[in-house]
Amino acid sequence: MEKEAKLYRTLDNQAVQCALCSHRCTIHDGKRGKCKVRYNRNGTLYTATYGGVIARNIDPIEKKPLYHVKPGTLAYSFGTFGCNFTCEFCQNADLSQMPRLRNPERLPQSDLRADQLAHQARRANCDTVAFTYNEPTMFFELARDCAEEAQRLGIASVFVSNGFLTEEAFEAFDGLLVAANIDLKSFQDENYRKVCGGKLQPVLDTIERMWKAGTFVEATTLVVPDFNDTNEELREIAEFLVSVSPDLPWHVSAFHPDYRMTDRGPTSAKRVLDACEIGKEAGLHYVYAGNLRDSRHSSTHCPSCGRLLIERTGFQVDTLNLDGNRCDSCGYEIAGIF
């Protein structure tokens, strides 16, 4: 479904400048932005993803991963295709890199409307709609419309994002996003530029901006051998997150070889658990190990008295010892949406 894009301005000679993500591409007539899903036709910017839903599932909210947002509930999750990054280790490249791997003029389409997606979430008894699988900024218009209808139905909306969206894009959601999981892939700008095709600072800005605006943020770092796995870099990431808030949960996940990064083995469990300890030593209250079968390091403990509050096995919540949003033993307030 062809639809005029939002968040752009017209320039001379039928060129436009997109303000959706921090690349802020200048796109000439007949050309596409770096994401390959927004294109200029006769001085008008269009999005190729408004009718492009190609992945839908009903997932535990923990799978996003969002551990402090309505734990134990379901998220109606969907995505389209495309990304403004080109991460060599992408674990979902079949969707995110589709417009680069095949003819962008022949991308798949569906006839699912934003309101239909929201109503499907309600029928499935989902507490949230999650914009995920590929970078949700790429289907901004669809996500924005769906979030508005979901809110009307009493359903919250969450983002799973690389954090490269502009301030204008975030503000255009107008408070519709209650939470987001933001990938913080490295703390070196050179890594972002060479391996991911982006920049670090806009991601840091997004994390700070969302948290200050009241959108609950959890961060994820895929720990990749010989890319971002030194103690020094992991400590820098943890210290930045602490500077935003010690209550911001950090997920450190194990890498497995994928897409264009198959020249190294998977992250060891020890390295992931070491990263967890680095996060805790830096002062983060909630640090979780991802992509490991380790209930202890994926469960939530009270930062005050140490009580086991949310016990998780994989993406399943087995135990919930909360009184509202407080520890049922000492009354300590747990950060999140409960």
CSV table of C-alpha atoms in Angstrom, one decimal:
chain,number,residue,atom,x,y,z
A,1,MET,CA,0.0,0.0,0.0
A,2,GLU,CA,1.6,3.2,-1.1
A,3,LYS,CA,1.3,6.0,1.5
A,4,GLU,CA,2.9,9.4,1.8
A,5,ALA,CA,5.4,9.4,4.5
A,6,LYS,CA,5.4,11.8,7.5
A,7,LEU,CA,8.4,13.7,9.0
A,8,TYR,CA,10.1,15.2,5.9
A,9,ARG,CA,10.6,18.5,4.3
A,10,THR,CA,10.8,19.5,0.6
A,11,LEU,CA,14.0,20.9,-0.8
A,12,ASP,CA,14.9,22.4,-4.2
A,13,ASN,CA,14.7,20.4,-7.4
A,14,GLN,CA,12.2,18.0,-6.0
A,15,ALA,CA,14.6,16.7,-3.4
A,16,VAL,CA,13.4,16.0,0.2
A,17,GLN,CA,15.0,15.6,3.6
A,18,CYS,CA,13.7,12.8,5.8
A,19,ALA,CA,13.5,13.5,9.5
A,20,LEU,CA,12.5,10.0,10.6
A,21,CYS,CA,15.9,8.7,11.8
A,22,SER,CA,19.2,10.3,12.6
A,23,HIS,CA,20.7,9.7,9.1
A,24,ARG,CA,18.4,12.6,8.0
A,25,CYS,CA,18.8,11.5,4.4
A,26,THR,CA,18.5,14.0,1.6
A,27,ILE,CA,16.7,12.0,-1.1
A,28,HIS,CA,16.5,13.1,-4.7
A,29,ASP,CA,13.7,12.4,-7.1
A,30,GLY,CA,13.6,8.7,-8.0
A,31,LYS,CA,15.9,7.7,-5.2
A,32,ARG,CA,15.6,5.9,-1.8
A,33,GLY,CA,16.9,6.7,1.6
A,34,LYS,CA,19.6,4.5,3.3
A,35,CYS,CA,16.8,2.4,4.7
A,36,LYS,CA,15.5,1.6,1.2
A,37,VAL,CA,11.9,1.7,2.4
A,38,ARG,CA,11.3,5.5,2.0
A,39,TYR,CA,11.5,6.8,-1.6
A,40,ASN,CA,11.0,10.1,-3.4
A,41,ARG,CA,8.6,10.3,-6.3
A,42,ASN,CA,8.3,13.7,-7.9
A,43,GLY,CA,9.2,15.5,-4.7
A,44,THR,CA,6.9,13.5,-2.4
A,45,LEU,CA,8.3,11.1,0.1
A,46,TYR,CA,6.5,7.7,0.3
A,47,THR,CA,6.8,4.8,2.7
A,48,ALA,CA,6.9,1.2,1.4
A,49,THR,CA,6.0,-0.3,4.8
A,50,TYR,CA,2.5,0.9,5.6
A,51,GLY,CA,0.9,-2.3,4.3
A,52,GLY,CA,4.0,-4.4,4.7
A,53,VAL,CA,3.3,-6.5,7.8
A,54,ILE,CA,5.1,-9.8,7.2
A,55,ALA,CA,5.7,-11.1,10.8
A,56,ARG,CA,3.1,-11.4,13.5
A,57,ASN,CA,3.1,-13.4,16.7
A,58,ILE,CA,1.7,-13.5,20.2
A,59,ASP,CA,4.7,-13.5,22.5
A,60,PRO,CA,5.4,-13.2,26.2
A,61,ILE,CA,6.4,-9.6,26.9
A,62,GLU,CA,9.6,-11.1,28.4
A,63,LYS,CA,10.7,-12.1,24.9
A,64,LYS,CA,11.1,-8.5,23.7
A,65,PRO,CA,12.9,-8.5,26.2
A,66,LEU,CA,10.9,-6.3,28.6
A,67,TYR,CA,11.2,-7.7,32.1
A,68,HIS,CA,9.7,-4.7,34.0
A,69,VAL,CA,6.6,-4.1,31.8
A,70,LYS,CA,3.5,-6.1,32.8
A,71,PRO,CA,5.5,-9.3,33.6
A,72,GLY,CA,3.8,-12.5,32.7
A,73,THR,CA,1.5,-11.0,30.1
A,74,LEU,CA,1.2,-11.3,26.3
A,75,ALA,CA,2.4,-8.9,23.6
A,76,TYR,CA,0.9,-8.8,20.2
A,77,SER,CA,4.1,-8.4,18.2
A,78,PHE,CA,4.5,-7.5,14.6
A,79,GLY,CA,7.0,-6.1,12.1
A,80,THR,CA,7.5,-5.3,8.5
A,81,PHE,CA,10.9,-5.1,6.7
A,82,GLY,CA,13.9,-2.8,6.5
A,83,CYS,CA,16.3,-1.1,8.8
A,84,ASN,CA,18.4,2.1,8.9
A,85,PHE,CA,21.3,0.0,10.2
A,86,THR,CA,23.4,-2.7,8.4
A,87,CYS,CA,24.7,-4.6,11.4
A,88,GLU,CA,27.0,-7.4,10.3
A,89,PHE,CA,25.8,-9.6,13.3
A,90,CYS,CA,22.1,-9.0,12.7
A,91,GLN,CA,20.1,-11.9,14.1
A,92,ASN,CA,17.0,-11.1,12.1
A,93,ALA,CA,18.6,-10.1,8.8
A,94,ASP,CA,15.9,-11.8,6.6
A,95,LEU,CA,13.5,-9.1,7.6
A,96,SER,CA,15.8,-6.1,8.5
A,97,GLN,CA,18.0,-6.4,5.4
A,98,MET,CA,15.3,-7.6,2.9
A,99,PRO,CA,15.2,-4.3,0.9
A,100,ARG,CA,19.0,-4.6,0.4
A,101,LEU,CA,19.0,-8.3,-0.4
A,102,ARG,CA,16.3,-8.2,-3.0
A,103,ASN,CA,14.8,-5.7,-5.4
A,104,PRO,CA,13.3,-2.9,-3.2
A,105,GLU,CA,10.6,-2.4,-5.9
A,106,ARG,CA,9.2,-5.8,-5.2
A,107,LEU,CA,8.8,-5.9,-1.4
A,108,PRO,CA,5.9,-8.0,0.0
A,109,GLN,CA,2.7,-6.3,1.0
A,110,SER,CA,-0.3,-7.2,3.1
A,111,ASP,CA,-3.7,-5.6,3.5
A,112,LEU,CA,-3.7,-5.4,7.3
A,113,ARG,CA,-4.7,-2.0,8.6
A,114,ALA,CA,-3.5,-0.4,11.8
A,115,ASP,CA,-6.9,-0.6,13.4
A,116,GLN,CA,-7.2,-4.3,12.5
A,117,LEU,CA,-3.8,-5.0,14.2
A,118,ALA,CA,-5.0,-3.3,17.4
A,119,HIS,CA,-8.3,-5.2,17.4
A,120,GLN,CA,-6.4,-8.5,16.8
A,121,ALA,CA,-4.4,-7.7,19.9
A,122,ARG,CA,-7.5,-7.2,22.0
A,123,ARG,CA,-9.1,-10.4,20.7
A,124,ALA,CA,-5.9,-12.3,21.7
A,125,ASN,CA,-6.1,-10.8,25.2
A,126,CYS,CA,-2.7,-9.0,24.9
A,127,ASP,CA,-1.9,-6.3,27.3
A,128,THR,CA,0.5,-4.7,24.8
A,129,VAL,CA,1.3,-4.2,21.2
A,130,ALA,CA,5.0,-4.5,20.4
A,131,PHE,CA,6.5,-3.0,17.3
A,132,THR,CA,9.4,-5.3,16.8
A,133,TYR,CA,11.2,-7.9,14.6
A,134,ASN,CA,12.7,-5.2,12.3
A,135,GLU,CA,13.4,-1.6,13.3
A,136,PRO,CA,10.0,-0.1,14.0
A,137,THR,CA,11.1,3.3,13.0
A,138,MET,CA,10.9,1.9,9.5
A,139,PHE,CA,7.1,1.5,9.8
A,140,PHE,CA,6.6,4.7,11.8
A,141,GLU,CA,3.3,5.6,10.2
A,142,LEU,CA,1.7,2.2,10.7
A,143,ALA,CA,3.0,1.9,14.3
A,144,ARG,CA,1.8,5.4,15.1
A,145,ASP,CA,-1.7,4.7,13.8
A,146,CYS,CA,-1.8,1.3,15.5
A,147,ALA,CA,-0.6,2.7,18.8
A,148,GLU,CA,-3.4,5.3,18.7
A,149,GLU,CA,-6.1,2.7,18.1
A,150,ALA,CA,-4.6,0.4,20.7
A,151,GLN,CA,-4.7,3.1,23.3
A,152,ARG,CA,-8.4,3.7,22.6
A,153,LEU,CA,-8.9,-0.1,23.3
A,154,GLY,CA,-6.9,0.1,26.6
A,155,ILE,CA,-3.8,-1.6,25.2
A,156,ALA,CA,-0.3,-0.2,25.7
A,157,SER,CA,2.3,0.1,23.0
A,158,VAL,CA,6.0,-0.7,23.2
A,159,PHE,CA,9.0,-0.3,20.9
A,160,VAL,CA,11.9,-2.7,20.3
A,161,SER,CA,14.4,-0.4,18.6
A,162,ASN,CA,18.0,0.4,17.7
A,163,GLY,CA,17.3,3.9,19.2
A,164,PHE,CA,18.3,5.8,16.0
A,165,LEU,CA,15.0,7.7,15.7
A,166,THR,CA,15.0,11.5,15.7
A,167,GLU,CA,13.6,13.6,18.5
A,168,GLU,CA,10.8,14.6,16.1
A,169,ALA,CA,9.8,10.9,15.5
A,170,PHE,CA,9.7,10.2,19.2
A,171,GLU,CA,7.6,13.3,19.9
A,172,ALA,CA,5.2,12.4,17.1
A,173,PHE,CA,4.1,9.4,19.1
A,174,ASP,CA,2.7,12.0,21.6
A,175,GLY,CA,3.0,9.8,24.7
A,176,LEU,CA,1.6,6.7,23.0
A,177,LEU,CA,4.7,4.6,23.8
A,178,VAL,CA,4.8,3.4,27.4
A,179,ALA,CA,8.0,1.5,27.1
A,180,ALA,CA,10.9,0.6,24.8
A,181,ASN,CA,13.8,-1.8,24.7
A,182,ILE,CA,16.7,0.0,23.1
A,183,ASP,CA,19.8,-1.9,21.7
A,184,LEU,CA,23.0,-0.3,22.9
A,185,LYS,CA,25.4,-2.2,20.6
A,186,SER,CA,28.7,-0.7,21.6
A,187,PHE,CA,30.1,2.3,23.4
A,188,GLN,CA,32.5,3.1,20.5
A,189,ASP,CA,31.3,5.3,17.7
A,190,GLU,CA,33.8,3.6,15.3
A,191,ASN,CA,32.1,0.3,16.0
A,192,TYR,CA,28.7,1.8,15.1
A,193,ARG,CA,30.0,3.3,11.9
A,194,LYS,CA,32.0,0.3,10.6
A,195,VAL,CA,29.9,-2.6,11.7
A,196,CYS,CA,26.4,-1.2,12.1
A,197,GLY,CA,26.2,1.7,9.6
A,198,GLY,CA,25.2,4.2,12.2
A,199,LYS,CA,26.4,6.5,15.0
A,200,LEU,CA,26.5,6.1,18.8
A,201,GLN,CA,25.5,9.6,20.1
A,202,PRO,CA,21.9,9.6,18.7
A,203,VAL,CA,21.3,6.2,20.4
A,204,LEU,CA,22.5,7.6,23.8
A,205,ASP,CA,20.3,10.7,23.2
A,206,THR,CA,17.3,8.5,22.6
A,207,ILE,CA,17.7,6.5,25.8
A,208,GLU,CA,18.1,9.7,27.8
A,209,ARG,CA,15.2,11.4,26.0
A,210,MET,CA,12.8,8.5,26.4
A,211,TRP,CA,13.6,8.0,30.1
A,212,LYS,CA,13.2,11.7,30.9
A,213,ALA,CA,9.9,11.8,29.0
A,214,GLY,CA,8.5,9.0,31.2
A,215,THR,CA,8.7,6.1,28.6
A,216,PHE,CA,10.1,3.2,30.6
A,217,VAL,CA,13.4,2.1,29.0
A,218,GLU,CA,15.2,-1.2,29.1
A,219,ALA,CA,18.5,-1.6,27.3
A,220,THR,CA,20.0,-4.6,25.5
A,221,THR,CA,23.6,-5.2,24.6
A,222,LEU,CA,24.5,-8.3,22.5
A,223,VAL,CA,27.9,-9.2,23.8
A,224,VAL,CA,30.0,-10.0,20.6
A,225,PRO,CA,33.5,-11.4,20.9
A,226,ASP,CA,36.2,-9.1,19.7
A,227,PHE,CA,33.6,-6.3,19.1
A,228,ASN,CA,32.3,-5.0,22.3
A,229,ASP,CA,33.2,-7.6,25.0
A,230,THR,CA,36.1,-6.0,26.8
A,231,ASN,CA,35.6,-5.2,30.5
A,232,GLU,CA,36.4,-1.6,29.8
A,233,GLU,CA,33.7,-1.1,27.2
A,234,LEU,CA,31.1,-3.1,29.1
A,235,ARG,CA,31.8,-0.9,32.1
A,236,GLU,CA,31.4,2.2,30.0
A,237,ILE,CA,28.0,1.1,28.8
A,238,ALA,CA,26.9,0.2,32.4
A,239,GLU,CA,28.1,3.6,33.7
A,240,PHE,CA,26.2,5.4,31.0
A,241,LEU,CA,23.0,3.6,31.9
A,242,VAL,CA,23.6,4.3,35.6
A,243,SER,CA,23.9,8.0,34.7
A,244,VAL,CA,20.5,7.8,33.2
A,245,SER,CA,19.1,5.9,36.1
A,246,PRO,CA,20.2,2.9,38.3
A,247,ASP,CA,16.7,1.6,37.8
A,248,LEU,CA,17.1,1.2,34.0
A,249,PRO,CA,17.3,-2.6,33.4
A,250,TRP,CA,20.2,-3.9,31.3
A,251,HIS,CA,20.0,-7.1,29.3
A,252,VAL,CA,23.4,-8.6,28.3
A,253,SER,CA,22.8,-11.3,25.7
A,254,ALA,CA,25.0,-14.0,24.2
A,255,PHE,CA,25.9,-13.6,20.5
A,256,HIS,CA,25.7,-16.5,18.1
A,257,PRO,CA,27.3,-16.4,14.6
A,258,ASP,CA,24.8,-15.0,12.0
A,259,TYR,CA,24.4,-13.0,8.8
A,260,ARG,CA,27.8,-11.6,7.8
A,261,MET,CA,29.6,-12.2,11.1
A,262,THR,CA,30.4,-15.9,11.1
A,263,ASP,CA,34.1,-15.5,11.7
A,264,ARG,CA,33.9,-16.1,15.4
A,265,GLY,CA,32.2,-18.4,17.9
A,266,PRO,CA,29.3,-17.7,20.2
A,267,THR,CA,29.7,-15.7,23.4
A,268,SER,CA,30.6,-17.9,26.4
A,269,ALA,CA,28.3,-18.1,29.3
A,270,LYS,CA,31.1,-16.9,31.5
A,271,ARG,CA,31.6,-13.7,29.5
A,272,VAL,CA,27.9,-12.9,29.7
A,273,LEU,CA,27.8,-13.5,33.5
A,274,ASP,CA,30.9,-11.4,33.9
A,275,ALA,CA,29.1,-8.6,32.0
A,276,CYS,CA,26.2,-9.0,34.5
A,277,GLU,CA,28.6,-8.5,37.4
A,278,ILE,CA,30.2,-5.4,35.7
A,279,GLY,CA,26.7,-3.9,35.5
A,280,LYS,CA,25.9,-4.6,39.1
A,281,GLU,CA,29.3,-3.2,40.3
A,282,ALA,CA,28.6,-0.1,38.3
A,283,GLY,CA,25.4,0.4,40.3
A,284,LEU,CA,22.6,-0.9,38.1
A,285,HIS,CA,19.8,-2.4,40.2
A,286,TYR,CA,18.6,-4.8,37.5
A,287,VAL,CA,20.9,-6.7,35.2
A,288,TYR,CA,19.9,-9.8,33.2
A,289,ALA,CA,21.6,-12.5,31.2
A,290,GLY,CA,20.0,-13.2,27.8
A,291,ASN,CA,20.2,-16.1,25.5
A,292,LEU,CA,21.3,-18.4,28.3
A,293,ARG,CA,19.3,-21.0,30.2
A,294,ASP,CA,20.0,-19.4,33.6
A,295,SER,CA,17.0,-18.7,35.8
A,296,ARG,CA,19.0,-17.0,38.5
A,297,HIS,CA,20.4,-14.3,36.2
A,298,SER,CA,17.1,-13.8,34.4
A,299,SER,CA,15.1,-13.3,37.6
A,300,THR,CA,14.4,-10.1,39.4
A,301,HIS,CA,15.5,-9.6,43.0
A,302,CYS,CA,14.7,-6.8,45.3
A,303,PRO,CA,17.6,-4.2,45.3
A,304,SER,CA,16.9,-3.5,49.0
A,305,CYS,CA,16.4,-6.9,50.8
A,306,GLY,CA,17.4,-9.4,48.0
A,307,ARG,CA,14.1,-11.2,48.0
A,308,LEU,CA,13.2,-13.1,44.8
A,309,LEU,CA,10.4,-11.1,43.3
A,310,ILE,CA,10.0,-12.4,39.7
A,311,GLU,CA,11.3,-15.8,38.9
A,312,ARG,CA,11.7,-16.6,35.2
A,313,THR,CA,12.4,-19.8,33.3
A,314,GLY,CA,13.2,-18.8,29.8
A,315,PHE,CA,10.4,-16.3,28.9
A,316,GLN,CA,8.0,-17.8,31.5
A,317,VAL,CA,7.2,-16.1,34.8
A,318,ASP,CA,7.1,-18.8,37.5
A,319,THR,CA,6.9,-16.7,40.6
A,320,LEU,CA,5.6,-13.2,41.2
A,321,ASN,CA,6.2,-11.8,44.7
A,322,LEU,CA,5.0,-8.2,44.3
A,323,ASP,CA,2.4,-6.1,46.0
A,324,GLY,CA,1.6,-3.8,43.1
A,325,ASN,CA,4.9,-2.4,42.2
A,326,ARG,CA,6.6,-3.1,45.5
A,327,CYS,CA,8.5,-5.9,47.1
A,328,ASP,CA,6.0,-7.9,49.2
A,329,SER,CA,8.6,-8.3,51.9
A,330,CYS,CA,10.2,-4.9,52.5
A,331,GLY,CA,8.0,-2.6,50.5
A,332,TYR,CA,10.8,-1.3,48.2
A,333,GLU,CA,9.4,0.2,45.0
A,334,ILE,CA,10.4,-1.7,41.9
A,335,ALA,CA,11.0,0.3,38.7
A,336,GLY,CA,8.7,-0.5,35.8
A,337,ILE,CA,5.0,-0.9,34.8
A,338,PHE,CA,3.2,-3.5,36.9
